[in-house]
Amino acid sequence: MYSIDDKQYPCSTSLTMKYIGGKWKAVILIHLIQKKRYSELRKECKVITERTLSLQLKEMEEDGLVTRTVYTSKPPLRVEYELTEFGKTLIPLLNSIAEWGMETAKNNKHIQAVE
């Protein structure tokens, strides 16, 4: 059993899912393996609403997975996101998840790639 801020997690898998669970966190994190401006991230994650992207980034920032840097020295305002050292520990897991998805798509006749 694990506990974070009085919330209980019954096993290590549920603890992991606290950080990467949900529809979009893993997707956002895999795009942040390389530092991205907010606008770049928004373009790469086309189907995520702007509100959801912002909320998920804020949550991952609070969890210590992502850092947000705002550059205001000259217009226009520029915001960049990148994985923290803690966030970078997820890279092997994220790559494995992506690889599993690609293999599954390749080997399952019910899955079609859509551009």
mmCIF file of N, CA and C in Angstrom:
data_model
loop_
_atom_site.group_PDB
_atom_site.id
_atom_site.type_symbol
_atom_site.label_atom_id
_atom_site.label_comp_id
_atom_site.label_asym_id
_atom_site.label_seq_id
_atom_site.Cartn_x
_atom_site.Cartn_y
_atom_site.Cartn_z
ATOM 1 N N MET A 1 0.849 -1.180 0.000
ATOM 2 C CA MET A 1 0.000 0.000 0.000
ATOM 3 C C MET A 1 0.892 1.241 0.000
ATOM 4 N N TYR A 2 0.492 2.220 -0.779
ATOM 5 C CA TYR A 2 1.217 3.482 -0.864
ATOM 6 C C TYR A 2 0.247 4.624 -0.581
ATOM 7 N N SER A 3 0.792 5.753 -0.142
ATOM 8 C CA SER A 3 -0.045 6.907 0.161
ATOM 9 C C SER A 3 0.659 8.181 -0.303
ATOM 10 N N ILE A 4 -0.101 9.037 -0.998
ATOM 11 C CA ILE A 4 0.382 10.353 -1.401
ATOM 12 C C ILE A 4 -0.701 11.344 -1.028
ATOM 13 N N ASP A 5 -0.345 12.324 -0.194
ATOM 14 C CA ASP A 5 -1.309 13.347 0.235
ATOM 15 C C ASP A 5 -2.625 12.722 0.708
ATOM 16 N N ASP A 6 -2.514 11.716 1.547
ATOM 17 C CA ASP A 6 -3.659 11.018 2.142
ATOM 18 C C ASP A 6 -4.497 10.227 1.140
ATOM 19 N N LYS A 7 -4.028 10.066 -0.094
ATOM 20 C CA LYS A 7 -4.734 9.222 -1.049
ATOM 21 C C LYS A 7 -4.004 7.882 -1.103
ATOM 22 N N GLN A 8 -4.764 6.797 -1.022
ATOM 23 C CA GLN A 8 -4.190 5.455 -0.945
ATOM 24 C C GLN A 8 -4.065 4.831 -2.337
ATOM 25 N N TYR A 9 -2.966 4.145 -2.547
ATOM 26 C CA TYR A 9 -2.715 3.392 -3.773
ATOM 27 C C TYR A 9 -2.398 1.959 -3.351
ATOM 28 N N PRO A 10 -3.231 0.997 -3.757
ATOM 29 C CA PRO A 10 -3.095 -0.361 -3.245
ATOM 30 C C PRO A 10 -1.875 -1.131 -3.750
ATOM 31 N N CYS A 11 -1.292 -0.711 -4.869
ATOM 32 C CA CYS A 11 -0.138 -1.434 -5.401
ATOM 33 C C CYS A 11 0.730 -0.492 -6.230
ATOM 34 N N SER A 12 1.896 -0.978 -6.634
ATOM 35 C CA SER A 12 2.810 -0.138 -7.406
ATOM 36 C C SER A 12 2.239 0.214 -8.777
ATOM 37 N N THR A 13 1.414 -0.647 -9.346
ATOM 38 C CA THR A 13 0.801 -0.345 -10.641
ATOM 39 C C THR A 13 -0.148 0.849 -10.516
ATOM 40 N N SER A 14 -0.955 0.862 -9.464
ATOM 41 C CA SER A 14 -1.868 1.994 -9.291
ATOM 42 C C SER A 14 -1.094 3.280 -8.997
ATOM 43 N N LEU A 15 0.041 3.156 -8.318
ATOM 44 C CA LEU A 15 0.896 4.314 -8.077
ATOM 45 C C LEU A 15 1.440 4.858 -9.400
ATOM 46 N N THR A 16 1.894 3.975 -10.276
ATOM 47 C CA THR A 16 2.383 4.377 -11.601
ATOM 48 C C THR A 16 1.273 5.064 -12.391
ATOM 49 N N MET A 17 0.078 4.493 -12.348
ATOM 50 C CA MET A 17 -1.031 5.051 -13.109
ATOM 51 C C MET A 17 -1.464 6.416 -12.588
ATOM 52 N N LYS A 18 -1.175 6.715 -11.331
ATOM 53 C CA LYS A 18 -1.434 8.053 -10.795
ATOM 54 C C LYS A 18 -0.677 9.096 -11.618
ATOM 55 N N TYR A 19 0.512 8.734 -12.058
ATOM 56 C CA TYR A 19 1.360 9.665 -12.802
ATOM 57 C C TYR A 19 1.081 9.662 -14.311
ATOM 58 N N ILE A 20 0.775 8.500 -14.889
ATOM 59 C CA ILE A 20 0.637 8.438 -16.347
ATOM 60 C C ILE A 20 -0.753 8.030 -16.804
ATOM 61 N N GLY A 21 -1.659 7.788 -15.867
ATOM 62 C CA GLY A 21 -2.995 7.311 -16.205
ATOM 63 C C GLY A 21 -3.856 8.368 -16.864
ATOM 64 N N GLY A 22 -4.987 7.934 -17.339
ATOM 65 C CA GLY A 22 -5.898 8.833 -18.030
ATOM 66 C C GLY A 22 -5.663 8.770 -19.525
ATOM 67 N N LYS A 23 -6.495 9.467 -20.237
ATOM 68 C CA LYS A 23 -6.467 9.390 -21.697
ATOM 69 C C LYS A 23 -5.261 10.082 -22.325
ATOM 70 N N TRP A 24 -4.750 11.150 -21.702
ATOM 71 C CA TRP A 24 -3.768 11.986 -22.398
ATOM 72 C C TRP A 24 -2.382 12.084 -21.778
ATOM 73 N N LYS A 25 -2.207 11.745 -20.523
ATOM 74 C CA LYS A 25 -0.908 11.976 -19.889
ATOM 75 C C LYS A 25 0.241 11.283 -20.605
ATOM 76 N N ALA A 26 0.099 10.006 -20.900
ATOM 77 C CA ALA A 26 1.189 9.280 -21.568
ATOM 78 C C ALA A 26 1.468 9.879 -22.947
ATOM 79 N N VAL A 27 0.410 10.293 -23.636
ATOM 80 C CA VAL A 27 0.565 10.901 -24.969
ATOM 81 C C VAL A 27 1.372 12.193 -24.864
ATOM 82 N N ILE A 28 1.014 13.023 -23.925
ATOM 83 C CA ILE A 28 1.721 14.296 -23.729
ATOM 84 C C ILE A 28 3.170 14.029 -23.319
ATOM 85 N N LEU A 29 3.355 13.111 -22.383
ATOM 86 C CA LEU A 29 4.707 12.815 -21.893
ATOM 87 C C LEU A 29 5.617 12.298 -23.006
ATOM 88 N N ILE A 30 5.097 11.442 -23.872
ATOM 89 C CA ILE A 30 5.962 10.908 -24.939
ATOM 90 C C ILE A 30 6.367 12.019 -25.915
ATOM 91 N N HIS A 31 5.493 13.010 -26.107
ATOM 92 C CA HIS A 31 5.853 14.146 -26.960
ATOM 93 C C HIS A 31 6.874 15.050 -26.275
ATOM 94 N N LEU A 32 6.930 14.977 -24.953
ATOM 95 C CA LEU A 32 7.867 15.829 -24.209
ATOM 96 C C LEU A 32 9.208 15.146 -23.943
ATOM 97 N N ILE A 33 9.454 14.010 -24.576
ATOM 98 C CA ILE A 33 10.776 13.398 -24.444
ATOM 99 C C ILE A 33 11.818 14.405 -24.909
ATOM 100 N N GLN A 34 11.434 15.216 -25.888
ATOM 101 C CA GLN A 34 12.268 16.362 -26.271
ATOM 102 C C GLN A 34 11.504 17.632 -25.905
ATOM 103 N N LYS A 35 12.215 18.615 -25.382
ATOM 104 C CA LYS A 35 11.617 19.886 -24.958
ATOM 105 C C LYS A 35 10.777 20.470 -26.083
ATOM 106 N N LYS A 36 9.609 21.011 -25.720
ATOM 107 C CA LYS A 36 8.712 21.576 -26.720
ATOM 108 C C LYS A 36 8.133 22.895 -26.233
ATOM 109 N N ARG A 37 7.908 23.791 -27.181
ATOM 110 C CA ARG A 37 7.119 24.984 -26.899
ATOM 111 C C ARG A 37 5.668 24.541 -26.806
ATOM 112 N N TYR A 38 4.887 25.324 -26.077
ATOM 113 C CA TYR A 38 3.476 24.989 -25.933
ATOM 114 C C TYR A 38 2.816 24.850 -27.302
ATOM 115 N N SER A 39 3.107 25.774 -28.215
ATOM 116 C CA SER A 39 2.489 25.751 -29.551
ATOM 117 C C SER A 39 2.872 24.486 -30.326
ATOM 118 N N GLU A 40 4.104 24.018 -30.174
ATOM 119 C CA GLU A 40 4.536 22.778 -30.842
ATOM 120 C C GLU A 40 3.779 21.577 -30.276
ATOM 121 N N LEU A 41 3.662 21.559 -28.971
ATOM 122 C CA LEU A 41 2.956 20.473 -28.302
ATOM 123 C C LEU A 41 1.489 20.458 -28.727
ATOM 124 N N ARG A 42 0.909 21.621 -28.818
ATOM 125 C CA ARG A 42 -0.490 21.750 -29.241
ATOM 126 C C ARG A 42 -0.683 21.201 -30.654
ATOM 127 N N LYS A 43 0.253 21.474 -31.556
ATOM 128 C CA LYS A 43 0.162 20.974 -32.932
ATOM 129 C C LYS A 43 0.321 19.462 -32.993
ATOM 130 N N GLU A 44 1.195 18.919 -32.158
ATOM 131 C CA GLU A 44 1.433 17.473 -32.171
ATOM 132 C C GLU A 44 0.295 16.691 -31.527
ATOM 133 N N CYS A 45 -0.426 17.327 -30.655
ATOM 134 C CA CYS A 45 -1.543 16.679 -29.947
ATOM 135 C C CYS A 45 -2.851 17.289 -30.433
ATOM 136 N N LYS A 46 -3.126 17.159 -31.708
ATOM 137 C CA LYS A 46 -4.243 17.854 -32.361
ATOM 138 C C LYS A 46 -5.607 17.574 -31.753
ATOM 139 N N VAL A 47 -5.845 16.353 -31.343
ATOM 140 C CA VAL A 47 -7.199 16.001 -30.893
ATOM 141 C C VAL A 47 -7.459 16.344 -29.430
ATOM 142 N N ILE A 48 -6.452 16.781 -28.708
ATOM 143 C CA ILE A 48 -6.643 17.195 -27.319
ATOM 144 C C ILE A 48 -7.127 18.634 -27.313
ATOM 145 N N THR A 49 -8.150 18.913 -26.539
ATOM 146 C CA THR A 49 -8.601 20.303 -26.449
ATOM 147 C C THR A 49 -7.541 21.117 -25.707
ATOM 148 N N GLU A 50 -7.536 22.394 -25.966
ATOM 149 C CA GLU A 50 -6.556 23.276 -25.334
ATOM 150 C C GLU A 50 -6.711 23.268 -23.810
ATOM 151 N N ARG A 51 -7.949 23.231 -23.346
ATOM 152 C CA ARG A 51 -8.219 23.189 -21.904
ATOM 153 C C ARG A 51 -7.659 21.912 -21.279
ATOM 154 N N THR A 52 -7.912 20.782 -21.917
ATOM 155 C CA THR A 52 -7.411 19.509 -21.395
ATOM 156 C C THR A 52 -5.898 19.484 -21.385
ATOM 157 N N LEU A 53 -5.282 19.950 -22.459
ATOM 158 C CA LEU A 53 -3.820 19.987 -22.525
ATOM 159 C C LEU A 53 -3.262 20.837 -21.389
ATOM 160 N N SER A 54 -3.826 22.010 -21.193
ATOM 161 C CA SER A 54 -3.362 22.902 -20.123
ATOM 162 C C SER A 54 -3.532 22.267 -18.749
ATOM 163 N N LEU A 55 -4.675 21.654 -18.504
ATOM 164 C CA LEU A 55 -4.938 21.022 -17.207
ATOM 165 C C LEU A 55 -3.994 19.850 -16.952
ATOM 166 N N GLN A 56 -3.773 19.038 -17.979
ATOM 167 C CA GLN A 56 -2.888 17.887 -17.821
ATOM 168 C C GLN A 56 -1.442 18.327 -17.589
ATOM 169 N N LEU A 57 -0.997 19.352 -18.308
ATOM 170 C CA LEU A 57 0.347 19.877 -18.103
ATOM 171 C C LEU A 57 0.512 20.422 -16.685
ATOM 172 N N LYS A 58 -0.496 21.136 -16.210
ATOM 173 C CA LYS A 58 -0.452 21.685 -14.852
ATOM 174 C C LYS A 58 -0.385 20.564 -13.819
ATOM 175 N N GLU A 59 -1.169 19.519 -14.023
ATOM 176 C CA GLU A 59 -1.169 18.380 -13.108
ATOM 177 C C GLU A 59 0.189 17.670 -13.107
ATOM 178 N N MET A 60 0.753 17.495 -14.292
ATOM 179 C CA MET A 60 2.057 16.822 -14.379
ATOM 180 C C MET A 60 3.170 17.704 -13.812
ATOM 181 N N GLU A 61 3.000 19.006 -13.913
ATOM 182 C CA GLU A 61 3.959 19.927 -13.301
ATOM 183 C C GLU A 61 3.884 19.801 -11.773
ATOM 184 N N GLU A 62 2.675 19.746 -11.235
ATOM 185 C CA GLU A 62 2.490 19.574 -9.793
ATOM 186 C C GLU A 62 3.035 18.230 -9.306
ATOM 187 N N ASP A 63 2.963 17.203 -10.152
ATOM 188 C CA ASP A 63 3.482 15.878 -9.805
ATOM 189 C C ASP A 63 5.002 15.791 -9.944
ATOM 190 N N GLY A 64 5.618 16.851 -10.487
ATOM 191 C CA GLY A 64 7.069 16.865 -10.624
ATOM 192 C C GLY A 64 7.598 16.163 -11.857
ATOM 193 N N LEU A 65 6.730 15.902 -12.836
ATOM 194 C CA LEU A 65 7.154 15.225 -14.064
ATOM 195 C C LEU A 65 7.616 16.193 -15.138
ATOM 196 N N VAL A 66 7.080 17.408 -15.113
ATOM 197 C CA VAL A 66 7.280 18.387 -16.181
ATOM 198 C C VAL A 66 7.651 19.732 -15.568
ATOM 199 N N THR A 67 8.540 20.446 -16.253
ATOM 200 C CA THR A 67 8.809 21.828 -15.857
ATOM 201 C C THR A 67 8.298 22.758 -16.953
ATOM 202 N N ARG A 68 7.858 23.915 -16.531
ATOM 203 C CA ARG A 68 7.327 24.938 -17.428
ATOM 204 C C ARG A 68 8.230 26.150 -17.305
ATOM 205 N N THR A 69 8.732 26.626 -18.446
ATOM 206 C CA THR A 69 9.579 27.801 -18.459
ATOM 207 C C THR A 69 8.924 28.863 -19.327
ATOM 208 N N VAL A 70 8.760 30.051 -18.762
ATOM 209 C CA VAL A 70 8.141 31.167 -19.495
ATOM 210 C C VAL A 70 9.237 32.171 -19.831
ATOM 211 N N TYR A 71 9.328 32.520 -21.100
ATOM 212 C CA TYR A 71 10.301 33.516 -21.565
ATOM 213 C C TYR A 71 9.548 34.792 -21.892
ATOM 214 N N THR A 72 9.863 35.856 -21.147
ATOM 215 C CA THR A 72 9.149 37.122 -21.345
ATOM 216 C C THR A 72 10.077 38.255 -21.762
ATOM 217 N N SER A 73 11.344 37.944 -22.004
ATOM 218 C CA SER A 73 12.312 39.007 -22.291
ATOM 219 C C SER A 73 11.967 39.798 -23.548
ATOM 220 N N LYS A 74 11.388 39.129 -24.534
ATOM 221 C CA LYS A 74 10.978 39.858 -25.738
ATOM 222 C C LYS A 74 9.702 39.222 -26.283
ATOM 223 N N PRO A 75 8.800 40.042 -26.794
ATOM 224 C CA PRO A 75 7.546 39.510 -27.333
ATOM 225 C C PRO A 75 7.820 38.665 -28.575
ATOM 226 N N PRO A 76 7.003 37.704 -28.877
ATOM 227 C CA PRO A 76 5.845 37.260 -28.120
ATOM 228 C C PRO A 76 6.251 36.351 -26.942
ATOM 229 N N LEU A 77 5.353 36.227 -25.993
ATOM 230 C CA LEU A 77 5.557 35.353 -24.847
ATOM 231 C C LEU A 77 5.803 33.927 -25.343
ATOM 232 N N ARG A 78 6.793 33.266 -24.773
ATOM 233 C CA ARG A 78 7.129 31.902 -25.183
ATOM 234 C C ARG A 78 7.123 31.013 -23.948
ATOM 235 N N VAL A 79 6.446 29.864 -24.049
ATOM 236 C CA VAL A 79 6.378 28.909 -22.948
ATOM 237 C C VAL A 79 6.894 27.569 -23.447
ATOM 238 N N GLU A 80 7.835 27.000 -22.684
ATOM 239 C CA GLU A 80 8.384 25.692 -23.042
ATOM 240 C C GLU A 80 8.145 24.707 -21.913
ATOM 241 N N TYR A 81 7.943 23.460 -22.301
ATOM 242 C CA TYR A 81 7.769 22.370 -21.343
ATOM 243 C C TYR A 81 8.823 21.319 -21.623
ATOM 244 N N GLU A 82 9.303 20.719 -20.538
ATOM 245 C CA GLU A 82 10.236 19.599 -20.682
ATOM 246 C C GLU A 82 10.112 18.679 -19.479
ATOM 247 N N LEU A 83 10.570 17.454 -19.664
ATOM 248 C CA LEU A 83 10.539 16.490 -18.576
ATOM 249 C C LEU A 83 11.581 16.866 -17.526
ATOM 250 N N THR A 84 11.222 16.677 -16.272
ATOM 251 C CA THR A 84 12.189 16.832 -15.185
ATOM 252 C C THR A 84 13.043 15.559 -15.142
ATOM 253 N N GLU A 85 14.032 15.528 -14.275
ATOM 254 C CA GLU A 85 14.818 14.295 -14.114
ATOM 255 C C GLU A 85 13.907 13.144 -13.687
ATOM 256 N N PHE A 86 12.965 13.442 -12.798
ATOM 257 C CA PHE A 86 11.991 12.438 -12.373
ATOM 258 C C PHE A 86 11.142 11.999 -13.564
ATOM 259 N N GLY A 87 10.696 12.947 -14.370
ATOM 260 C CA GLY A 87 9.899 12.638 -15.558
ATOM 261 C C GLY A 87 10.664 11.797 -16.563
ATOM 262 N N LYS A 88 11.961 12.049 -16.678
ATOM 263 C CA LYS A 88 12.791 11.288 -17.626
ATOM 264 C C LYS A 88 12.891 9.815 -17.252
ATOM 265 N N THR A 89 12.645 9.485 -15.984
ATOM 266 C CA THR A 89 12.678 8.072 -15.591
ATOM 267 C C THR A 89 11.542 7.292 -16.247
ATOM 268 N N LEU A 90 10.543 7.995 -16.779
ATOM 269 C CA LEU A 90 9.424 7.346 -17.467
ATOM 270 C C LEU A 90 9.720 7.019 -18.929
ATOM 271 N N ILE A 91 10.796 7.544 -19.491
ATOM 272 C CA ILE A 91 11.070 7.362 -20.925
ATOM 273 C C ILE A 91 11.094 5.892 -21.339
ATOM 274 N N PRO A 92 11.800 4.998 -20.635
ATOM 275 C CA PRO A 92 11.765 3.588 -21.064
ATOM 276 C C PRO A 92 10.347 3.001 -21.038
ATOM 277 N N LEU A 93 9.572 3.364 -20.041
ATOM 278 C CA LEU A 93 8.200 2.887 -19.943
ATOM 279 C C LEU A 93 7.352 3.434 -21.093
ATOM 280 N N LEU A 94 7.466 4.727 -21.368
ATOM 281 C CA LEU A 94 6.704 5.349 -22.454
ATOM 282 C C LEU A 94 7.082 4.740 -23.803
ATOM 283 N N ASN A 95 8.374 4.508 -24.027
ATOM 284 C CA ASN A 95 8.821 3.875 -25.277
ATOM 285 C C ASN A 95 8.272 2.460 -25.405
ATOM 286 N N SER A 96 8.230 1.725 -24.301
ATOM 287 C CA SER A 96 7.674 0.367 -24.322
ATOM 288 C C SER A 96 6.181 0.391 -24.633
ATOM 289 N N ILE A 97 5.463 1.335 -24.048
ATOM 290 C CA ILE A 97 4.027 1.468 -24.324
ATOM 291 C C ILE A 97 3.801 1.774 -25.803
ATOM 292 N N ALA A 98 4.584 2.706 -26.350
ATOM 293 C CA ALA A 98 4.452 3.079 -27.766
ATOM 294 C C ALA A 98 4.790 1.891 -28.672
ATOM 295 N N GLU A 99 5.839 1.160 -28.333
ATOM 296 C CA GLU A 99 6.236 -0.007 -29.130
ATOM 297 C C GLU A 99 5.142 -1.074 -29.101
ATOM 298 N N TRP A 100 4.573 -1.310 -27.929
ATOM 299 C CA TRP A 100 3.492 -2.279 -27.803
ATOM 300 C C TRP A 100 2.319 -1.870 -28.684
ATOM 301 N N GLY A 101 1.980 -0.579 -28.677
ATOM 302 C CA GLY A 101 0.877 -0.086 -29.500
ATOM 303 C C GLY A 101 1.141 -0.278 -30.990
ATOM 304 N N MET A 102 2.375 -0.008 -31.426
ATOM 305 C CA MET A 102 2.716 -0.188 -32.842
ATOM 306 C C MET A 102 2.633 -1.654 -33.244
ATOM 307 N N GLU A 103 3.149 -2.546 -32.409
ATOM 308 C CA GLU A 103 3.096 -3.985 -32.694
ATOM 309 C C GLU A 103 1.648 -4.474 -32.720
ATOM 310 N N THR A 104 0.862 -4.009 -31.793
ATOM 311 C CA THR A 104 -0.540 -4.406 -31.732
ATOM 312 C C THR A 104 -1.273 -3.945 -32.984
ATOM 313 N N ALA A 105 -1.038 -2.698 -33.401
ATOM 314 C CA ALA A 105 -1.674 -2.168 -34.609
ATOM 315 C C ALA A 105 -1.260 -2.957 -35.844
ATOM 316 N N LYS A 106 -0.006 -3.364 -35.889
ATOM 317 C CA LYS A 106 0.505 -4.102 -37.040
ATOM 318 C C LYS A 106 -0.086 -5.512 -37.113
ATOM 319 N N ASN A 107 -0.317 -6.120 -35.961
ATOM 320 C CA ASN A 107 -0.717 -7.533 -35.921
ATOM 321 C C ASN A 107 -2.217 -7.762 -35.704
ATOM 322 N N ASN A 108 -2.990 -6.713 -35.579
ATOM 323 C CA ASN A 108 -4.415 -6.853 -35.321
ATOM 324 C C ASN A 108 -5.195 -6.335 -36.511
ATOM 325 N N LYS A 109 -5.898 -7.216 -37.195
ATOM 326 C CA LYS A 109 -6.614 -6.827 -38.413
ATOM 327 C C LYS A 109 -7.768 -5.851 -38.153
ATOM 328 N N HIS A 110 -8.201 -5.725 -36.908
ATOM 329 C CA HIS A 110 -9.280 -4.819 -36.574
ATOM 330 C C HIS A 110 -8.821 -3.380 -36.366
ATOM 331 N N ILE A 111 -7.513 -3.175 -36.331
ATOM 332 C CA ILE A 111 -6.967 -1.835 -36.122
ATOM 333 C C ILE A 111 -6.490 -1.274 -37.453
ATOM 334 N N GLN A 112 -6.943 -0.087 -37.787
ATOM 335 C CA GLN A 112 -6.541 0.576 -39.021
ATOM 336 C C GLN A 112 -5.843 1.893 -38.691
ATOM 337 N N ALA A 113 -4.721 2.135 -39.332
ATOM 338 C CA ALA A 113 -4.022 3.406 -39.157
ATOM 339 C C ALA A 113 -4.773 4.475 -39.952
ATOM 340 N N VAL A 114 -5.041 5.607 -39.302
ATOM 341 C CA VAL A 114 -5.767 6.713 -39.924
ATOM 342 C C VAL A 114 -4.853 7.925 -39.896
ATOM 343 N N GLU A 115 -4.708 8.564 -41.018
ATOM 344 C CA GLU A 115 -3.855 9.754 -41.101
ATOM 345 C C GLU A 115 -4.658 10.996 -40.890
#
